XYZ file of C-alpha atoms in Angstrom:
594
model
C 242.520 118.572 83.318
C 241.811 115.060 82.087
C 241.372 112.926 85.155
C 242.953 109.510 85.345
C 239.664 107.943 86.475
C 238.175 108.467 83.024
C 240.825 106.545 81.147
C 241.500 103.690 83.520
C 239.802 101.461 86.043
C 242.436 101.458 88.762
C 240.475 99.197 91.064
C 241.079 96.082 88.951
C 244.739 96.687 88.157
C 247.947 96.292 90.092
C 248.956 94.653 93.302
C 246.624 96.785 95.400
C 243.615 95.515 93.498
C 244.877 91.980 93.917
C 245.069 92.267 97.685
C 241.605 93.802 97.764
C 240.244 90.942 95.696
C 241.728 88.469 98.171
C 240.040 90.328 101.014
C 236.745 90.318 99.136
C 236.984 86.606 98.479
C 237.511 85.815 102.152
C 235.003 88.335 103.509
C 231.905 86.184 103.230
C 233.387 83.388 105.312
C 234.468 85.868 107.982
C 230.981 87.271 108.290
C 232.040 90.761 107.172
C 229.664 90.837 104.231
C 226.594 89.185 105.666
C 224.081 89.942 102.924
C 225.947 88.771 99.842
C 223.447 87.061 97.532
C 221.422 86.058 100.590
C 218.118 86.310 98.714
C 217.174 85.584 95.148
C 215.733 88.569 93.297
C 212.434 88.286 91.372
C 212.357 87.639 87.628
C 212.797 91.329 86.815
C 216.191 91.969 88.310
C 218.272 94.016 85.868
C 219.083 97.457 87.320
C 220.724 100.402 85.559
C 222.234 102.907 87.996
C 222.901 106.260 86.334
C 225.674 107.964 88.263
C 228.724 106.583 90.068
C 228.904 108.801 93.150
C 228.183 107.649 96.698
C 224.416 107.472 96.093
C 224.771 105.331 92.964
C 227.417 103.038 94.442
C 225.338 102.593 97.592
C 222.268 101.604 95.574
C 224.403 99.151 93.602
C 225.884 97.744 96.812
C 222.515 97.133 98.477
C 220.956 95.616 95.355
C 223.776 93.314 94.274
C 223.890 91.854 97.782
C 220.221 90.978 97.309
C 220.630 89.163 94.021
C 219.999 91.915 91.451
C 222.066 92.352 88.283
C 223.472 95.872 88.471
C 225.347 98.040 85.992
C 226.580 101.500 87.020
C 227.027 104.148 84.324
C 229.261 107.160 84.965
C 230.445 110.013 82.761
C 233.484 111.348 84.605
C 234.841 109.721 87.772
C 233.850 107.104 90.339
C 233.035 108.599 93.711
C 231.723 111.940 92.451
C 232.515 114.926 94.651
C 233.871 112.674 97.408
C 236.686 111.148 95.331
C 240.378 111.963 95.525
C 242.121 113.145 92.361
C 245.579 112.512 90.914
C 247.125 115.969 90.447
C 249.470 116.869 87.539
C 252.141 118.166 89.953
C 255.708 116.785 89.751
C 256.344 113.148 90.696
C 259.708 111.459 91.267
C 261.232 108.276 92.609
C 258.337 105.989 91.739
C 255.948 107.863 94.025
C 252.244 108.279 93.364
C 250.812 111.628 92.209
C 250.052 114.167 94.906
C 246.406 113.572 95.884
C 243.879 116.370 95.400
C 240.173 116.493 96.162
C 236.960 118.457 95.711
C 237.069 119.137 99.438
C 238.314 117.410 102.573
C 236.319 114.473 103.950
C 234.615 114.729 107.349
C 232.738 111.874 109.058
C 230.939 113.154 112.164
C 229.964 110.621 114.783
C 226.264 110.960 114.029
C 226.710 109.361 110.594
C 225.227 105.859 110.646
C 224.741 104.751 107.031
C 228.267 105.523 105.797
C 230.050 103.565 108.582
C 227.678 100.630 108.018
C 228.465 100.583 104.301
C 232.188 100.885 105.014
C 232.060 97.951 107.426
C 230.795 95.790 104.542
C 233.676 96.707 102.205
C 236.642 94.345 102.732
C 240.051 95.876 103.337
C 243.042 93.638 103.896
C 244.095 93.580 107.539
C 240.981 95.377 108.806
C 238.468 93.497 110.962
C 235.718 95.984 110.103
C 236.716 96.569 106.506
C 237.023 100.146 105.284
C 235.405 101.434 108.478
C 238.688 100.765 110.256
C 240.298 103.328 107.937
C 238.482 106.066 109.857
C 240.617 107.765 112.488
C 239.861 110.372 115.126
C 240.366 114.090 114.547
C 240.701 115.144 118.141
C 240.030 118.886 118.140
C 238.404 121.835 116.399
C 240.490 124.994 116.210
C 239.282 128.513 115.535
C 241.957 130.706 113.945
C 240.826 134.296 114.319
C 243.659 136.794 114.065
C 244.209 136.618 117.820
C 245.343 133.626 119.909
C 243.475 130.663 118.484
C 240.956 128.554 120.362
C 241.289 124.771 120.385
C 238.251 122.794 121.507
C 239.119 119.182 122.425
C 236.687 116.355 121.688
C 238.607 114.192 124.165
C 239.673 115.326 127.601
C 243.043 113.587 127.332
C 245.551 116.371 126.663
C 248.239 113.816 125.880
C 246.034 112.297 123.169
C 245.390 115.623 121.462
C 248.966 116.816 121.750
C 248.299 119.768 124.031
C 250.226 118.402 127.010
C 253.446 118.462 124.994
C 252.745 121.963 123.700
C 252.321 124.444 126.570
C 252.414 127.306 124.077
C 249.291 125.960 122.352
C 247.532 125.560 125.703
C 248.361 129.181 126.503
C 247.135 130.349 123.109
C 243.919 128.411 123.610
C 243.275 129.902 127.036
C 244.181 133.410 125.899
C 242.011 133.016 122.817
C 239.013 132.149 124.929
C 239.702 135.070 127.265
C 240.003 137.492 124.346
C 237.155 136.268 122.137
C 234.365 135.087 124.444
C 233.979 138.401 126.310
C 233.154 139.982 122.950
C 229.860 138.082 123.131
C 227.616 139.789 125.699
C 225.836 137.464 128.105
C 222.405 138.330 126.611
C 223.531 137.104 123.179
C 224.939 133.876 124.589
C 221.679 133.400 126.480
C 219.660 133.858 123.288
C 221.755 131.281 121.437
C 221.548 128.742 124.261
C 217.828 129.237 124.716
C 217.243 128.910 120.983
C 218.996 125.535 120.967
C 217.017 124.427 124.010
C 213.802 125.427 122.242
C 214.759 123.168 119.363
C 215.951 120.266 121.510
C 212.604 120.312 123.359
C 210.509 120.672 120.184
C 208.432 117.760 118.926
C 208.989 116.300 115.487
C 205.704 117.908 114.399
C 206.876 121.386 115.401
C 210.310 120.856 113.888
C 208.774 120.083 110.520
C 205.761 122.362 110.764
C 207.419 125.463 112.248
C 211.205 125.375 112.321
C 211.489 123.992 108.766
C 209.851 127.253 107.656
C 212.010 129.521 109.852
C 215.480 130.653 108.826
C 218.293 129.911 111.238
C 219.085 133.630 111.307
C 215.591 134.465 112.542
C 215.532 131.486 114.895
C 218.627 132.663 116.799
C 217.593 136.343 116.588
C 220.606 137.413 114.568
C 219.635 141.014 113.826
C 223.107 142.421 113.089
C 223.265 144.532 116.240
C 226.306 142.611 117.511
C 228.934 141.953 114.823
C 230.716 139.272 116.857
C 227.491 137.345 117.452
C 226.648 137.639 113.754
C 230.127 136.374 112.862
C 229.701 133.381 115.161
C 226.328 132.418 113.641
C 227.579 132.994 110.097
C 230.724 130.922 110.676
C 228.768 127.966 112.048
C 226.316 127.877 109.148
C 228.607 128.774 106.246
C 231.882 127.122 107.182
C 230.729 124.064 109.116
C 227.418 123.238 107.423
C 227.959 124.924 104.010
C 224.768 126.967 104.296
C 223.761 130.599 104.567
C 222.158 131.585 107.840
C 219.493 133.776 106.207
C 218.426 130.932 103.890
C 218.985 127.679 105.786
C 216.125 126.380 107.870
C 216.437 126.303 111.639
C 215.484 122.626 111.427
C 218.463 121.726 109.251
C 221.105 123.597 111.248
C 219.762 122.567 114.666
C 219.524 118.923 113.556
C 223.267 118.962 112.905
C 223.953 120.606 116.267
C 221.815 117.978 117.996
C 223.539 115.113 116.187
C 226.993 116.453 116.943
C 226.116 116.921 120.603
C 224.842 113.332 120.734
C 228.218 112.182 119.371
C 230.107 114.261 121.935
C 227.984 112.600 124.624
C 229.007 109.164 123.228
C 225.500 108.217 122.123
C 226.272 107.251 118.548
C 227.366 103.629 118.883
C 230.827 104.571 120.100
C 231.814 106.637 117.058
C 234.079 109.617 117.791
C 232.531 113.064 117.125
C 235.030 113.940 114.363
C 236.583 111.293 112.092
C 238.673 111.415 108.912
C 240.174 108.832 106.579
C 243.733 107.645 107.168
C 244.747 108.213 103.539
C 243.460 109.503 100.180
C 239.780 108.735 99.669
C 240.222 106.517 96.629
C 242.941 104.407 98.228
C 241.194 103.959 101.546
C 237.569 103.755 100.398
C 236.555 103.926 96.734
C 239.083 101.587 95.118
C 238.281 98.820 97.653
C 234.564 99.542 97.244
C 234.655 99.241 93.470
C 236.767 96.084 93.698
C 234.320 94.491 96.121
C 231.261 95.422 94.051
C 232.871 94.019 90.915
C 233.688 90.801 92.783
C 229.968 90.506 93.571
C 228.965 90.997 89.938
C 228.385 94.732 89.520
C 229.380 95.971 86.054
C 230.871 99.429 85.545
C 230.646 101.567 82.409
C 232.861 104.670 82.515
C 232.589 107.481 79.967
C 228.809 107.167 79.587
C 227.018 110.461 78.981
C 223.275 110.131 79.600
C 221.211 112.042 77.023
C 217.539 111.245 77.651
C 214.991 108.927 79.247
C 212.665 107.235 76.777
C 209.079 106.567 77.880
C 206.620 103.936 76.680
C 203.522 102.396 78.263
C 203.758 104.563 81.361
C 207.328 103.663 82.345
C 210.951 104.056 81.294
C 211.593 102.001 78.184
C 215.303 102.804 77.760
C 217.983 105.415 78.346
C 219.778 107.023 75.421
C 223.469 107.654 76.034
C 226.722 108.286 74.227
C 229.960 106.453 74.958
C 233.470 106.517 73.532
C 232.288 104.022 70.906
C 229.169 105.972 69.898
C 225.465 106.090 70.701
C 223.982 103.522 73.056
C 220.572 102.432 74.360
C 220.570 101.274 77.966
C 217.805 98.809 78.750
C 216.941 97.437 82.194
C 214.016 96.422 84.357
C 214.674 99.152 86.902
C 216.384 102.541 86.550
C 218.034 104.561 89.330
C 218.978 108.179 88.602
C 221.787 109.082 91.029
C 222.595 112.548 89.695
C 223.017 115.823 91.563
C 219.778 117.833 91.894
C 220.865 120.565 89.484
C 221.473 117.915 86.792
C 218.144 116.063 87.143
C 215.826 118.695 85.576
C 217.396 118.392 82.124
C 216.025 114.841 81.949
C 212.507 115.766 83.050
C 210.874 115.809 79.633
C 207.160 116.626 79.216
C 206.522 112.888 78.943
C 208.288 112.255 82.271
C 206.463 115.110 84.029
C 203.136 113.929 82.677
C 203.713 110.620 84.465
C 204.959 112.283 87.682
C 204.237 116.030 87.937
C 205.777 116.173 91.429
C 209.247 115.808 89.915
C 208.886 119.423 88.766
C 209.578 120.452 92.357
C 213.214 119.377 92.060
C 213.772 122.442 89.875
C 213.070 124.704 92.870
C 215.897 123.258 94.997
C 218.741 125.719 95.468
C 222.418 124.957 94.940
C 225.554 126.939 95.719
C 229.325 126.689 95.493
C 231.652 124.917 97.897
C 234.967 123.859 96.393
C 238.335 122.866 97.731
C 241.975 123.774 97.294
C 245.021 121.892 98.582
C 248.322 123.441 99.633
C 251.251 121.024 99.733
C 253.764 121.937 102.428
C 257.526 121.539 102.615
C 257.369 120.450 106.250
C 255.015 118.502 108.451
C 255.110 120.671 111.559
C 251.773 120.345 113.391
C 249.341 123.181 112.767
C 246.346 121.748 114.622
C 245.352 118.169 115.579
C 241.956 118.433 113.901
C 239.768 120.650 111.749
C 240.442 124.369 111.579
C 238.015 127.199 110.922
C 239.363 130.587 109.895
C 236.710 132.605 111.703
C 237.515 136.010 110.180
C 238.119 134.792 106.616
C 235.760 136.456 104.129
C 235.667 133.253 102.070
C 234.684 131.219 105.168
C 237.630 128.828 105.009
C 237.831 125.517 106.831
C 240.588 122.950 106.525
C 242.631 120.132 107.952
C 246.307 119.134 107.892
C 246.063 115.647 106.465
C 249.471 113.983 106.767
C 249.200 113.504 110.531
C 246.229 111.155 110.002
C 247.625 109.071 107.126
C 249.191 105.669 107.653
C 251.607 106.137 104.726
C 254.243 108.817 105.212
C 253.386 111.648 102.844
C 256.803 112.526 101.383
C 257.790 108.882 100.906
C 254.681 107.993 98.924
C 253.469 111.053 97.011
C 254.875 113.686 94.683
C 258.535 114.521 94.239
C 259.550 113.847 97.847
C 259.739 117.528 98.756
C 256.068 117.900 99.698
C 255.773 116.551 103.233
C 252.151 117.320 104.052
C 248.879 118.631 102.652
C 246.655 121.381 104.033
C 243.271 120.741 102.421
C 240.739 123.572 102.561
C 237.171 124.298 101.531
C 236.003 127.679 100.236
C 232.416 128.181 101.385
C 231.756 131.779 100.300
C 232.404 132.608 96.648
C 230.488 135.910 96.640
C 232.443 138.087 99.109
C 235.537 140.076 98.086
C 238.842 138.845 99.475
C 241.391 140.765 101.532
C 244.343 140.723 99.119
C 242.917 140.211 95.636
C 239.776 142.141 96.621
C 237.509 140.237 94.266
C 234.867 137.587 94.740
C 236.277 134.101 94.507
C 234.183 133.316 91.420
C 235.733 136.367 89.700
C 239.294 135.132 90.261
C 241.622 133.043 88.155
C 242.918 129.840 89.789
C 246.195 131.617 90.538
C 244.350 134.496 92.208
C 242.229 132.067 94.233
C 245.364 130.310 95.485
C 247.016 133.635 96.314
C 243.973 134.920 98.204
C 243.280 131.691 100.108
C 246.903 131.391 101.189
C 246.804 135.002 102.381
C 243.586 134.409 104.357
C 245.065 131.278 105.905
C 248.350 132.864 106.963
C 247.550 136.532 107.591
C 245.027 138.286 109.840
C 242.970 141.284 108.785
C 245.489 143.400 110.683
C 248.337 142.035 108.557
C 249.746 139.911 111.387
C 250.624 136.188 111.173
C 247.433 134.196 111.621
C 248.792 130.646 111.965
C 252.216 130.938 113.634
C 253.308 127.526 112.378
C 252.755 128.399 108.709
C 254.668 130.867 106.489
C 255.263 131.482 102.787
C 258.504 129.493 103.005
C 256.475 126.365 103.766
C 254.507 126.347 100.494
C 255.547 123.698 97.973
C 252.628 123.834 95.488
C 248.838 123.955 95.291
C 245.928 122.317 93.464
C 242.434 123.745 92.898
C 239.342 121.583 92.497
C 239.024 120.974 88.710
C 235.268 121.498 89.039
C 236.088 125.221 88.952
C 236.498 126.383 85.345
C 238.000 129.804 84.626
C 236.985 131.823 81.557
C 239.664 134.527 81.015
C 237.634 136.270 78.306
C 234.557 136.662 80.508
C 236.573 137.262 83.666
C 234.427 134.848 85.614
C 234.503 131.199 86.646
C 231.954 128.430 86.327
C 231.412 125.426 88.565
C 230.779 121.816 87.583
C 230.185 120.605 91.147
C 227.440 122.378 93.057
C 226.150 121.649 96.548
C 222.467 121.658 97.444
C 221.556 124.221 100.101
C 218.842 123.307 102.589
C 216.808 126.483 102.327
C 213.838 126.978 104.595
C 210.618 125.312 103.390
C 212.540 123.152 100.906
C 211.632 119.828 102.556
C 208.320 119.572 100.690
C 210.142 119.963 97.372
C 212.619 117.176 98.030
C 211.656 113.783 96.584
C 211.852 110.301 98.052
C 213.410 107.241 96.373
C 210.364 105.995 94.441
C 208.593 108.083 91.824
C 205.148 107.664 90.272
C 206.857 106.014 87.327
C 206.850 102.337 88.408
C 210.374 101.435 87.249
C 212.115 104.790 87.868
C 213.804 105.726 91.157
C 215.916 108.577 92.514
C 219.033 108.448 94.689
C 221.048 111.367 96.014
C 221.851 113.650 98.920
C 218.901 115.910 98.070
C 216.240 113.333 98.962
C 214.225 113.466 102.171
C 216.705 111.879 104.574
C 217.190 111.671 108.330
C 220.524 113.496 108.200
C 218.668 116.324 106.387
C 221.770 117.769 104.753
C 223.534 117.425 101.410
C 226.397 115.255 102.646
C 228.026 111.881 102.053
C 225.631 110.488 104.654
C 222.676 111.971 102.789
C 223.911 110.404 99.553
C 224.314 107.006 101.226
C 220.822 107.287 102.730
C 219.476 108.281 99.327
C 221.019 105.217 97.699
C 219.458 103.008 100.367
C 216.036 104.595 99.812
C 216.266 103.825 96.091
C 217.324 100.222 96.752
C 214.479 99.682 99.223
C 211.958 101.122 96.771
C 213.135 98.677 94.097
C 212.815 95.805 96.569
C 209.196 96.848 97.160
C 208.430 97.299 93.476
C 210.045 93.970 92.576
C 208.222 92.064 95.288
C 211.525 90.906 96.786
C 211.500 89.203 100.182
C 215.053 90.376 100.933
C 215.715 92.334 104.093
C 215.592 96.084 103.483
C 218.711 98.234 103.556
C 218.975 99.604 107.064
C 218.057 103.207 107.860
C 218.509 105.109 111.119
C 216.459 107.804 112.830
C 217.989 111.173 113.592
C 219.412 111.068 117.146
C 217.657 113.168 119.777
C 218.695 113.804 123.363
C 216.917 111.562 125.847
C 216.998 114.244 128.540
C 214.390 116.175 126.562
C 212.023 113.367 125.556
C 209.462 114.323 128.207
C 209.555 117.939 127.078
C 209.198 116.824 123.457
C 206.101 114.788 124.311
C 204.614 117.830 126.053
C 205.501 119.979 123.062
C 203.665 117.623 120.703
C 200.466 118.351 122.650
C 201.165 122.080 122.746
C 201.861 122.194 119.003
C 198.639 120.332 118.250
C 196.808 122.920 120.372
C 198.423 125.812 118.491
C 200.632 126.845 121.442
C 204.282 127.898 121.533
C 207.075 125.667 122.734
C 207.124 126.101 126.499
C 210.626 127.674 126.370
C 209.849 129.865 123.380
C 208.444 132.826 125.265
C 208.671 136.182 123.444
C 212.338 136.930 122.904
């Protein structure tokens, strides 16, 4: 499908762009954008950012606010995997196209960089810019083929809609009574103790020991208890998009620690689970692009990067093709903001001779995680937050979006008959389904939609899985266009991979600067505090690249802010003790033989 982002620059057209421009023009005087052109850049100030996803846009944002001349080059679509997509489904009555996406957006409370960037993007009527477009998703629900379990992030039942729904309260209580006893006390004790071992581990042990231990081994998942194995697998595959036998204990436990810190209200007041109050482009990327253009950033869509040209020990130029033909991109500084699986094709022998460490990027592992949206004929509540289908072989997670959007769905999108959107992510593409009985990557788009809908609505026993959702509710569906189906080969390909934090991969992940003095990297695969391929990781990566350019250019501008991973203060004494024990070659004090 040809995406509308390629052929138009929606952020500078129409009334919406006009209102955004007004907000951008007034932002500086209101103090919203405090860094705009606050410092003059050195003589060498022309920056070429290759890639228009979150990492590239973040680098552009930080640099233009510090006086650099920035041009962003993108082949396909602004926003990368995080963007929303105009679908080709029917439209009527002057409405906008139904919005699709690579996968639903999720902003946990332990994200710091993304909210900071959002607060510096003007949005008309919002005191904190785009950040005020984040709204609270109040629960997490586990749908499991038995009464579901709803875990509230706020203890106000009225706020999360449980008080008005006694049936859902009953299902929640029954679900806990049915499911939790399946986990023997010894297994629960092992899981709890494992987390306590990590929470009390020093930074040195986390990097030196737990980075090299799989999460599966860390929590002693030996397969002897299927329910325990299902719990561990669901957490890693559905919630963190990783595989428990490959992901490091450090990566998974870092996310658990950050999420717990958010639940304990230790993340600057941000709610544990937040989502946008409308399609991503409308509520984030269009205003972002409009603001950056108002500050002087130039955008070049349809640019396909071909090679990096080297001379005198640095990047001389970048060869590219555009709609008008071949092009040479010349700048003082170059930022490559591509996904890790795309970077190696540009690592020529000349590049690797200047920085042999870049070869390590080739060892980073990527996997599939793609989304599908089901548009519903009604907007009956399914769950007031994210949903995980615990028993689904494709490890499905999703969210009913309309309840969070400020614009009524049916009045603004599609043909008026679609009243809501259930957006889902498929995390496991290598396990056969229940109905189609093939791996997801061996299915046509129609088969994927059929199988996902079946897994969402029907338990393994053939019983209704989500009582509030039936076949009669389905209006239409849209599959992430990154999935490409080859009927002749009977297999699909994927244009949008996700890096997997495998154990021992930290040492192979680069930082922003390289050994090539005018060449820098940005992306979610860099060494970041969030330690996961996420929007936050991409934003951190863009900030690392910007800060490295500031150093290389000799700029006196204030660095882009970075935050440390949150730890739990209750364990700081134990962590200090553990640092001494680790240095002495001793176990963590709680890590006695298990």
